[in-house]
Coordinates of C-alpha atoms in Angstrom, one line a residue:
M1 CA 0.0 2.9 -54.3
F2 CA -1.8 6.1 -56.0
E3 CA 1.2 8.5 -54.4
N4 CA 2.4 9.7 -57.8
L5 CA -1.1 9.9 -59.4
S6 CA -2.0 11.9 -56.2
E7 CA 1.2 14.3 -56.4
R8 CA 0.4 15.2 -60.2
L9 CA -3.5 15.5 -59.6
G10 CA -2.5 17.8 -56.4
G11 CA -0.3 20.2 -58.7
V12 CA -2.7 20.5 -61.2
F13 CA -5.6 21.1 -59.0
D14 CA -3.4 23.7 -57.0
R15 CA -2.9 25.9 -60.4
L16 CA -6.8 25.7 -60.7
T17 CA -7.7 26.7 -57.2
K18 CA -5.1 29.7 -57.2
Q19 CA -6.8 31.5 -60.1
G20 CA -10.0 33.5 -59.3
A21 CA -11.8 33.5 -62.6
L22 CA -11.7 30.4 -65.0
S23 CA -12.3 30.2 -68.6
E24 CA -13.4 27.2 -70.6
D25 CA -9.7 26.8 -72.1
D26 CA -7.8 27.1 -68.4
V27 CA -10.6 23.7 -67.5
R28 CA -9.5 21.7 -70.7
I29 CA -5.6 22.7 -70.5
A30 CA -6.0 21.3 -66.6
L31 CA -7.6 18.4 -67.7
R32 CA -5.2 17.7 -70.5
E33 CA -2.7 17.4 -67.5
V34 CA -5.3 15.2 -65.7
R35 CA -5.2 12.9 -68.4
V36 CA -1.7 12.4 -68.9
A37 CA -1.5 12.1 -65.1
L38 CA -4.0 8.8 -65.4
L39 CA -2.1 7.3 -68.2
E40 CA 0.9 7.4 -66.3
A41 CA -0.8 6.1 -63.7
D42 CA -1.3 3.1 -66.2
V43 CA -5.0 3.8 -66.7
S44 CA -6.2 2.2 -70.0
L45 CA -6.6 4.7 -72.7
P46 CA -10.3 4.0 -73.4
V47 CA -11.0 4.9 -69.8
A48 CA -9.0 7.9 -69.8
R49 CA -10.9 9.2 -72.6
S50 CA -13.8 8.4 -71.6
F51 CA -13.5 9.8 -68.2
I52 CA -12.1 13.0 -69.1
K53 CA -15.0 13.7 -71.6
A54 CA -17.4 12.9 -68.7
V55 CA -15.7 15.5 -66.3
E56 CA -15.3 18.0 -69.4
G57 CA -18.7 17.9 -70.2
K58 CA -20.0 19.1 -66.4
A59 CA -16.7 21.5 -65.9
T60 CA -17.0 23.4 -69.1
G61 CA -20.6 24.5 -68.3
Q62 CA -21.5 28.3 -67.4
A63 CA -22.4 26.9 -63.6
V64 CA -18.7 26.3 -63.4
T65 CA -16.8 29.1 -64.9
K66 CA -19.2 31.5 -63.3
S67 CA -19.5 30.2 -59.9
V68 CA -17.6 32.1 -57.2
T69 CA -15.0 29.1 -56.6
P70 CA -14.2 27.6 -60.0
G71 CA -11.3 25.5 -59.2
Q72 CA -13.1 24.1 -56.3
Q73 CA -16.0 23.2 -58.5
V74 CA -13.8 21.4 -60.7
V75 CA -12.2 19.7 -58.5
K76 CA -15.5 18.3 -56.9
I77 CA -16.4 17.1 -60.2
V78 CA -13.3 15.5 -60.7
H79 CA -13.9 13.8 -57.1
D80 CA -17.6 12.8 -58.2
E81 CA -16.5 11.3 -61.6
L82 CA -13.8 9.2 -60.0
V83 CA -16.3 7.9 -57.2
H84 CA -18.5 6.9 -60.2
F85 CA -15.5 5.5 -62.3
L86 CA -14.5 3.2 -59.2
A87 CA -18.1 2.5 -58.2
G88 CA -20.5 2.4 -60.8
D89 CA -24.0 2.4 -59.6
N90 CA -23.6 -1.0 -57.7
E91 CA -24.8 -1.5 -54.2
T92 CA -22.9 -0.9 -50.8
P93 CA -19.0 -2.2 -51.1
G94 CA -18.1 -5.2 -49.7
D95 CA -21.5 -6.9 -49.4
L96 CA -21.5 -10.6 -50.2
K97 CA -24.4 -12.8 -51.3
V98 CA -24.4 -15.5 -48.9
D99 CA -28.0 -15.3 -47.4
S100 CA -29.2 -18.6 -48.1
P101 CA -27.0 -21.4 -46.3
P102 CA -24.9 -23.1 -47.5
A103 CA -23.7 -20.2 -49.4
P104 CA -21.0 -21.4 -52.0
I105 CA -18.2 -18.4 -53.0
L106 CA -16.1 -19.8 -55.9
M107 CA -12.4 -17.9 -55.6
V108 CA -10.8 -17.8 -59.1
G109 CA -7.7 -16.0 -60.9
L110 CA -4.3 -16.8 -62.1
Q111 CA -1.6 -18.4 -60.2
G112 CA 0.4 -16.5 -57.7
S113 CA -2.4 -13.2 -57.5
G114 CA -3.0 -14.8 -53.9
K115 CA -6.0 -16.6 -54.1
T116 CA -5.3 -18.9 -51.3
T117 CA -4.4 -16.2 -48.7
T118 CA -7.5 -14.5 -49.7
T119 CA -9.5 -17.2 -49.2
A120 CA -8.4 -17.5 -45.4
K121 CA -8.7 -13.8 -45.2
L122 CA -12.1 -13.5 -46.4
A123 CA -13.2 -16.7 -44.1
K124 CA -11.7 -14.9 -41.1
R125 CA -13.8 -11.8 -42.0
L126 CA -17.1 -13.5 -42.8
T127 CA -16.5 -15.4 -39.4
E128 CA -15.4 -12.6 -37.1
K129 CA -17.5 -9.7 -38.6
N130 CA -20.4 -11.4 -40.3
G131 CA -20.8 -14.1 -37.6
K132 CA -21.0 -16.6 -40.3
R133 CA -19.8 -20.3 -39.9
V134 CA -17.1 -21.0 -42.7
L135 CA -16.1 -24.0 -44.2
M136 CA -12.9 -24.0 -46.5
A137 CA -11.8 -26.4 -49.5
S138 CA -9.2 -26.3 -51.7
L139 CA -9.5 -27.4 -55.2
D140 CA -6.4 -27.1 -56.4
V141 CA -5.0 -30.3 -56.8
N142 CA -1.7 -29.3 -59.4
R143 CA 0.6 -27.3 -56.8
P144 CA 2.4 -29.1 -54.6
A145 CA 1.0 -28.3 -51.1
A146 CA -1.5 -26.1 -51.9
M147 CA -4.1 -28.1 -50.0
E148 CA -1.9 -28.3 -47.1
Q149 CA -1.4 -24.6 -47.4
L150 CA -5.3 -23.8 -46.6
Q151 CA -5.2 -26.2 -44.1
I152 CA -2.7 -24.3 -42.2
L153 CA -3.9 -20.9 -42.8
G154 CA -7.6 -22.4 -41.7
A155 CA -5.9 -23.4 -38.4
Q156 CA -4.7 -20.1 -38.0
V157 CA -7.5 -18.1 -38.3
G158 CA -9.6 -20.8 -36.7
V159 CA -11.9 -21.6 -39.5
D160 CA -12.9 -25.1 -40.6
T161 CA -11.3 -26.9 -43.8
L162 CA -12.7 -30.0 -45.7
P163 CA -10.3 -33.1 -44.7
I164 CA -7.9 -33.8 -47.7
I165 CA -8.5 -36.9 -49.7
K166 CA -5.6 -37.5 -52.2
G167 CA -6.3 -38.4 -55.7
Q168 CA -9.7 -36.6 -56.0
K169 CA -10.6 -34.5 -58.9
P170 CA -12.0 -30.9 -58.1
V171 CA -15.4 -31.2 -59.2
E172 CA -15.4 -34.4 -56.8
I173 CA -13.8 -32.2 -54.1
A174 CA -16.4 -29.6 -54.9
R175 CA -19.4 -32.3 -54.5
R176 CA -17.8 -33.1 -51.3
A177 CA -17.5 -29.6 -49.9
K178 CA -21.2 -28.8 -51.0
Q179 CA -22.1 -32.2 -48.6
Q180 CA -20.3 -31.5 -46.1
A181 CA -21.5 -28.0 -45.6
T182 CA -25.3 -28.9 -45.9
L183 CA -24.5 -31.5 -43.4
G184 CA -22.5 -29.9 -40.8
G185 CA -24.8 -26.8 -40.8
Y186 CA -22.0 -24.2 -42.4
D187 CA -23.5 -20.8 -43.6
V188 CA -20.8 -20.1 -46.1
Y189 CA -18.6 -23.2 -48.3
M190 CA -15.3 -21.2 -49.9
L191 CA -14.1 -23.1 -53.0
D192 CA -10.4 -22.1 -53.6
T193 CA -9.5 -23.1 -57.3
A194 CA -6.6 -23.9 -58.6
G195 CA -4.4 -21.1 -60.8
R196 CA -2.6 -21.1 -64.1
L197 CA 0.1 -18.7 -65.7
S198 CA -1.7 -17.9 -68.4
I199 CA -5.4 -18.1 -69.3
D200 CA -5.9 -21.2 -70.8
D201 CA -9.1 -23.7 -71.9
E202 CA -8.1 -26.4 -69.5
L203 CA -8.2 -24.3 -66.5
M204 CA -11.7 -22.3 -67.9
A205 CA -13.1 -25.6 -68.6
E206 CA -12.3 -27.1 -65.0
V207 CA -13.4 -23.9 -63.4
E208 CA -16.9 -23.9 -65.7
A209 CA -17.4 -27.9 -64.5
V210 CA -16.6 -26.4 -60.7
R211 CA -19.3 -23.5 -61.5
D212 CA -21.9 -25.6 -63.0
V213 CA -21.8 -28.0 -59.7
T214 CA -21.9 -25.7 -57.0
S215 CA -23.9 -22.9 -58.8
P216 CA -22.1 -20.2 -56.6
R217 CA -23.9 -17.2 -55.0
E218 CA -20.2 -15.3 -55.5
T219 CA -17.4 -15.6 -58.0
L220 CA -14.6 -13.5 -56.9
L221 CA -11.5 -13.1 -59.2
V222 CA -8.4 -12.4 -57.2
V223 CA -6.4 -10.2 -59.2
D224 CA -2.7 -9.2 -58.2
G225 CA -2.9 -5.3 -58.0
L226 CA 1.0 -5.0 -59.5
T227 CA 0.2 -6.9 -62.8
G228 CA -1.3 -3.5 -64.2
Q229 CA -3.2 -3.6 -67.2
D230 CA -2.9 -7.2 -67.6
A231 CA -5.2 -8.0 -64.6
V232 CA -8.1 -6.0 -66.9
H233 CA -7.5 -8.4 -69.9
T234 CA -7.4 -11.2 -67.1
A235 CA -10.8 -9.8 -65.4
E236 CA -12.4 -9.7 -68.7
N237 CA -11.3 -13.4 -70.2
F238 CA -12.9 -14.5 -66.9
D239 CA -16.0 -12.6 -66.8
Q240 CA -16.8 -13.7 -70.5
R241 CA -15.9 -17.7 -69.9
I242 CA -17.0 -17.9 -66.5
G243 CA -19.2 -14.8 -65.3
I244 CA -17.5 -12.9 -62.0
S245 CA -19.7 -11.2 -59.2
G246 CA -16.6 -9.3 -58.0
V247 CA -13.0 -8.7 -57.9
V248 CA -10.5 -8.8 -55.0
L249 CA -7.3 -7.0 -55.6
T250 CA -4.5 -7.8 -53.8
R251 CA -0.8 -6.4 -53.0
M252 CA -2.6 -2.9 -53.1
D253 CA -0.2 -1.9 -50.4
G254 CA 2.7 -1.9 -52.8
D255 CA 3.8 0.9 -54.8
G256 CA 2.2 -0.3 -58.2
R257 CA 0.7 2.7 -60.0
G258 CA -2.7 1.4 -59.1
G259 CA -4.5 1.9 -63.0
A260 CA -5.6 -1.3 -62.8
A261 CA -7.7 -0.5 -59.8
L262 CA -9.0 2.6 -61.9
S263 CA -9.5 0.7 -65.1
M264 CA -11.4 -2.7 -63.8
R265 CA -14.9 -1.6 -62.8
F266 CA -15.0 0.5 -65.9
V267 CA -14.1 -2.5 -68.4
T268 CA -15.7 -5.2 -66.6
G269 CA -18.7 -3.7 -65.2
Q270 CA -18.1 -5.7 -61.8
P271 CA -17.1 -3.8 -58.9
I272 CA -14.4 -4.2 -56.9
K273 CA -15.4 -5.6 -53.5
F274 CA -12.2 -6.2 -51.3
V275 CA -8.5 -5.2 -51.1
G276 CA -5.6 -6.9 -49.7
L277 CA -3.3 -4.5 -47.9
G278 CA -0.9 -6.9 -46.4
E279 CA 0.4 -10.4 -46.0
K280 CA -1.3 -10.5 -42.3
M281 CA -4.8 -12.4 -42.2
D282 CA -6.5 -9.2 -41.2
A283 CA -4.9 -7.2 -43.8
L284 CA -8.5 -7.3 -46.1
E285 CA -10.2 -4.1 -46.6
E286 CA -13.7 -3.2 -48.0
F287 CA -12.9 -1.2 -51.3
H288 CA -14.6 2.1 -50.8
P289 CA -14.5 4.4 -53.9
E290 CA -15.4 7.8 -52.0
R291 CA -12.7 6.9 -49.7
I292 CA -10.1 5.7 -52.4
A293 CA -11.3 9.2 -54.7
G294 CA -10.4 11.3 -51.5
R295 CA -6.8 9.7 -50.9
I296 CA -6.1 10.3 -54.7
L297 CA -7.3 13.6 -54.6
G298 CA -5.2 14.6 -51.3
M299 CA -8.5 15.3 -49.3
G300 CA -7.4 12.7 -46.7
D301 CA -10.1 9.9 -45.3
I302 CA -11.1 11.0 -42.1
V303 CA -13.8 8.1 -41.9
S304 CA -11.3 5.4 -42.3
L305 CA -9.0 6.9 -39.6
V306 CA -11.6 7.2 -37.1
E307 CA -13.2 3.4 -38.1
K308 CA -9.4 2.4 -37.5
A309 CA -9.2 3.9 -34.2
Q310 CA -12.6 2.5 -33.2
E311 CA -11.3 -1.0 -34.5
T312 CA -7.9 -0.9 -32.4
L313 CA -9.1 0.7 -28.9
E314 CA -11.5 -1.3 -26.5
I315 CA -14.5 0.7 -25.3
E316 CA -13.5 -0.1 -21.6
Q317 CA -9.5 0.8 -21.9
A318 CA -10.4 4.3 -23.3
E319 CA -13.2 5.1 -20.8
R320 CA -10.9 4.2 -17.9
M321 CA -8.3 6.6 -19.6
M322 CA -10.7 9.3 -20.0
K323 CA -11.6 9.1 -16.3
R324 CA -7.9 9.5 -15.7
F325 CA -7.5 12.3 -18.1
Q326 CA -10.5 14.3 -16.7
K327 CA -8.9 14.1 -13.2
G328 CA -5.6 15.6 -14.9
Q329 CA -3.8 12.4 -14.3
F330 CA -1.5 11.0 -17.4
N331 CA 1.4 9.2 -16.6
M332 CA 4.3 7.8 -18.6
N333 CA 1.9 4.3 -18.9
D334 CA -0.6 6.6 -20.4
L335 CA 1.9 8.2 -23.2
K336 CA 3.0 4.5 -23.7
A337 CA -0.4 3.2 -24.5
Q338 CA -1.3 6.4 -26.6
L339 CA 2.0 5.4 -28.5
E340 CA 1.5 2.0 -29.1
Q341 CA -2.4 2.7 -30.1
M342 CA -0.7 4.9 -32.8
L343 CA 1.5 1.8 -34.0
K344 CA -1.6 -0.3 -34.5
M345 CA -3.4 2.2 -36.5
G346 CA -0.8 2.1 -39.1
G347 CA 2.0 4.5 -37.6
M348 CA 2.9 7.8 -38.5
E349 CA 2.9 7.0 -42.2
G350 CA -0.9 5.5 -41.9
V351 CA -2.5 8.0 -39.6
M352 CA -1.1 11.1 -41.8
G353 CA -1.8 9.6 -44.9
M354 CA -5.5 9.5 -43.8
M355 CA -5.7 13.2 -42.5
P356 CA -6.5 15.9 -45.0
G357 CA -4.0 18.1 -46.5
M358 CA -1.2 15.9 -44.8
A359 CA -0.6 13.9 -48.2
K360 CA 1.3 16.9 -49.3
M361 CA 3.5 17.3 -46.5
K362 CA 4.5 13.8 -46.1
N363 CA 8.1 14.9 -48.0
Q364 CA 8.9 17.3 -45.4
V365 CA 7.6 14.9 -42.7
A366 CA 10.4 12.3 -44.1
E367 CA 13.1 14.8 -44.2
A368 CA 12.5 16.0 -40.6
G369 CA 13.4 12.4 -39.7
F370 CA 9.3 11.5 -38.5
D371 CA 9.2 7.8 -39.0
D372 CA 7.5 4.9 -36.9
S373 CA 11.2 4.3 -35.4
I374 CA 10.9 7.6 -33.4
L375 CA 7.5 5.7 -31.6
K376 CA 9.3 2.7 -31.2
R377 CA 12.5 4.6 -29.1
Q378 CA 10.0 6.6 -27.2
I379 CA 8.0 3.3 -26.1
A380 CA 11.9 1.8 -25.3
L381 CA 12.5 4.7 -23.2
I382 CA 9.5 4.3 -21.3
Q383 CA 10.2 0.5 -20.8
S384 CA 13.4 1.3 -19.5
M385 CA 12.0 3.0 -16.6
T386 CA 10.9 1.4 -13.1
K387 CA 7.1 1.4 -12.3
K388 CA 7.5 4.2 -9.7
E389 CA 9.3 6.4 -12.4
R390 CA 6.3 5.7 -14.7
A391 CA 3.6 6.4 -12.4
A392 CA 5.3 9.5 -11.3
P393 CA 7.8 10.9 -14.2
Q394 CA 8.7 14.4 -11.8
I395 CA 11.1 12.1 -9.9
L396 CA 13.6 11.8 -12.4
Q397 CA 16.7 13.6 -11.7
A398 CA 20.0 13.0 -13.5
S399 CA 21.4 10.0 -12.3
R400 CA 17.8 8.2 -13.0
K401 CA 18.1 10.0 -16.5
K402 CA 21.2 8.4 -17.2
R403 CA 20.3 5.1 -15.9
I404 CA 17.1 5.2 -17.8
A405 CA 18.7 6.2 -21.1
K406 CA 21.5 3.8 -20.9
G407 CA 19.2 1.1 -20.5
A408 CA 17.4 2.0 -23.8
G409 CA 20.6 2.5 -25.5
L410 CA 19.7 6.3 -26.5
E411 CA 20.9 9.7 -25.3
V412 CA 19.9 11.7 -22.2
S413 CA 18.6 14.9 -24.7
E414 CA 15.9 12.3 -26.4
L415 CA 14.6 11.4 -23.0
N416 CA 14.3 15.5 -21.9
K417 CA 12.2 15.7 -25.0
L418 CA 10.2 12.9 -24.1
L419 CA 9.7 14.2 -20.9
K420 CA 9.0 17.9 -22.3
M421 CA 6.4 16.3 -24.7
H422 CA 4.8 14.1 -22.1
R423 CA 4.3 17.5 -20.0
Q424 CA 2.7 19.4 -22.7
M425 CA 0.3 16.6 -23.3
S426 CA -0.7 16.4 -19.6
D427 CA -1.4 19.8 -19.5
M428 CA -3.4 19.8 -22.5
M429 CA -5.2 17.0 -21.4
K430 CA -6.4 18.8 -18.1
K431 CA -7.3 21.5 -20.1
M432 CA -9.6 19.5 -22.5
G433 CA -10.9 17.5 -19.8
K434 CA -12.0 20.7 -18.2
K435 CA -13.9 21.8 -21.1
G436 CA -15.5 18.7 -21.4
L437 CA -14.1 17.9 -24.8
L438 CA -12.5 14.5 -23.8
K439 CA -16.4 13.5 -22.8
Q440 CA -17.5 15.1 -26.6
A441 CA -14.8 13.1 -28.4
M442 CA -15.5 9.9 -26.8
G443 CA -19.1 10.4 -27.3
S444 CA -18.7 10.7 -31.4
M445 CA -16.3 7.7 -31.2
F446 CA -18.3 5.1 -29.3
G447 CA -22.0 6.7 -29.6
K448 CA -25.0 5.0 -30.4
G449 CA -24.5 3.0 -33.8
G450 CA -20.8 3.1 -33.2
G451 CA -20.7 4.9 -36.4
M452 CA -18.9 7.6 -38.3
P453 CA -19.4 11.1 -36.0
K454 CA -21.9 13.1 -37.9
D455 CA -20.0 16.6 -38.3
L456 CA -17.2 14.9 -39.2
A457 CA -18.7 13.0 -42.1
D458 CA -20.7 16.0 -43.2
M459 CA -17.9 18.3 -43.1
N460 CA -16.6 20.1 -46.6
P461 CA -12.9 18.2 -47.4
A462 CA -11.2 21.6 -48.0
D463 CA -12.5 22.9 -44.6
V464 CA -11.1 19.7 -42.6
E465 CA -7.8 20.7 -44.8
K466 CA -8.0 24.1 -43.4
A467 CA -8.5 23.0 -39.8
A468 CA -5.5 20.4 -40.0
K469 CA -3.4 23.0 -41.1
A470 CA -4.5 25.5 -38.6
L471 CA -3.8 22.8 -35.9
G472 CA -0.3 21.9 -37.1
R473 CA 0.4 26.1 -36.4
M474 CA -0.9 25.6 -33.1
P475 CA 2.0 26.4 -30.8
G476 CA 3.1 23.1 -28.5
A477 CA 0.2 21.0 -30.7
G478 CA 1.4 18.4 -33.0
G479 CA -2.0 17.9 -35.1
G480 CA -4.1 16.5 -32.3
L481 CA -5.8 13.7 -33.2
S482 CA -8.4 14.4 -30.2
G483 CA -11.3 12.2 -31.5
L484 CA -9.7 9.4 -31.6
G485 CA -10.4 7.2 -28.5
G486 CA -10.2 9.6 -25.4
G487 CA -7.6 12.0 -26.8
M488 CA -5.3 10.5 -29.0
Q489 CA -2.6 12.8 -29.8
L490 CA 0.0 13.2 -32.5
P491 CA 2.6 14.0 -29.7
P492 CA 3.6 18.0 -29.9
G493 CA 6.7 17.2 -28.7
L494 CA 7.8 15.1 -32.0
A495 CA 9.5 18.2 -33.3
G496 CA 12.9 17.4 -33.4
F497 CA 12.8 14.2 -32.1
G498 CA 14.9 11.9 -34.4
K499 CA 16.2 14.6 -36.9
K500 CA 18.4 13.3 -39.2
K501 CA 21.9 14.3 -38.7

């Protein structure tokens, strides 16, 4: 979503960091370009103006222009200011006030913004991550099958929904939900209200009545991230009439310009709590301002990458694999598990988008023909092998190779590349096992508290970027992500695999 803004800002800061000394005029010219980039990304004019003003005040002082690396200093100031604009001074992201059961959460927004789906996603998240007992109730008596939709989604995510009684008014349903939640011992009950195509008094009066009956602990406004500046006006209107406590931006996986996300917090004064990143029920993430700012400025997002690996990898499986790798055992089944792990984490693009310095190389990667289809084709080749061949790939001779390639619908040359990649990775695993690097990686991945490895968290983004680039230059190394789950690698043999003819 922030790709264009990222590219524009990257160009501006590249020029700044290449210059040894910076005059105040250099900084001002660069900031003018930053303002144009923000306006093109659909950030509202007052927000862009005050952002540039805040940055200019800090970036044109003696401390910056006389410092050793003035360009880096300006980038840091822009980064910090971007975080401030996205977060304000509010509490931790994604925190919901659901401490006194049964806590009501009111979901509001316009029609088609994704309220019902977001309600189910949030209920699933509260159940699985926070261990809450959740009840969902649909107050949408206007849209055909709206109540049934929430009921079906509830069954999918394993969350209870209030039984449907036809002919009831929204306020009556809200009262019934409150009663059921109290009697049933639920921690949270979520009220999915009706939407309209535009802000109208009837909708507002209805939502106000429900608010007065339930006194919600959280009122979340669901906004379509692709609607641009209109999303900010919607948020303002809802905040004035009903009073919202947070915003959920949906469709943030789209190719909109992302300006609404940058303007929302500044204009409404309310934090963005979550972002919807797809149609699946687990495609809801906490909105982390520092990480978003890091991605926009091309610094990558190593924290999210490690968290994603922790979520998708099972500890027992990782430990089992690590013991095998330390003994130098790495067969085709292990390689297949690594490729599937990479697909689970969002594929090549998902992983590379979070790696420092990789955002700038996205175009070269696309031209080289690297995409998820390469991983899928490699998995298909491995699936075409017998159990014996997977366990001992060294037994593959010409006739077996022909059969495997034919079974996967691919050329023998592609199988040879896969075998070469497997050999390189196997050698690398042996070396890493001997040096104790795998054990170290596992410790940082699943250490006490299971959090972000401290040495990674404290690293300067510029240093991380240099390290990533250096890794890319190593012979036979394809940008290894050895910190992710017992030596997960970006396979070195990917070069030349799937090149566009």
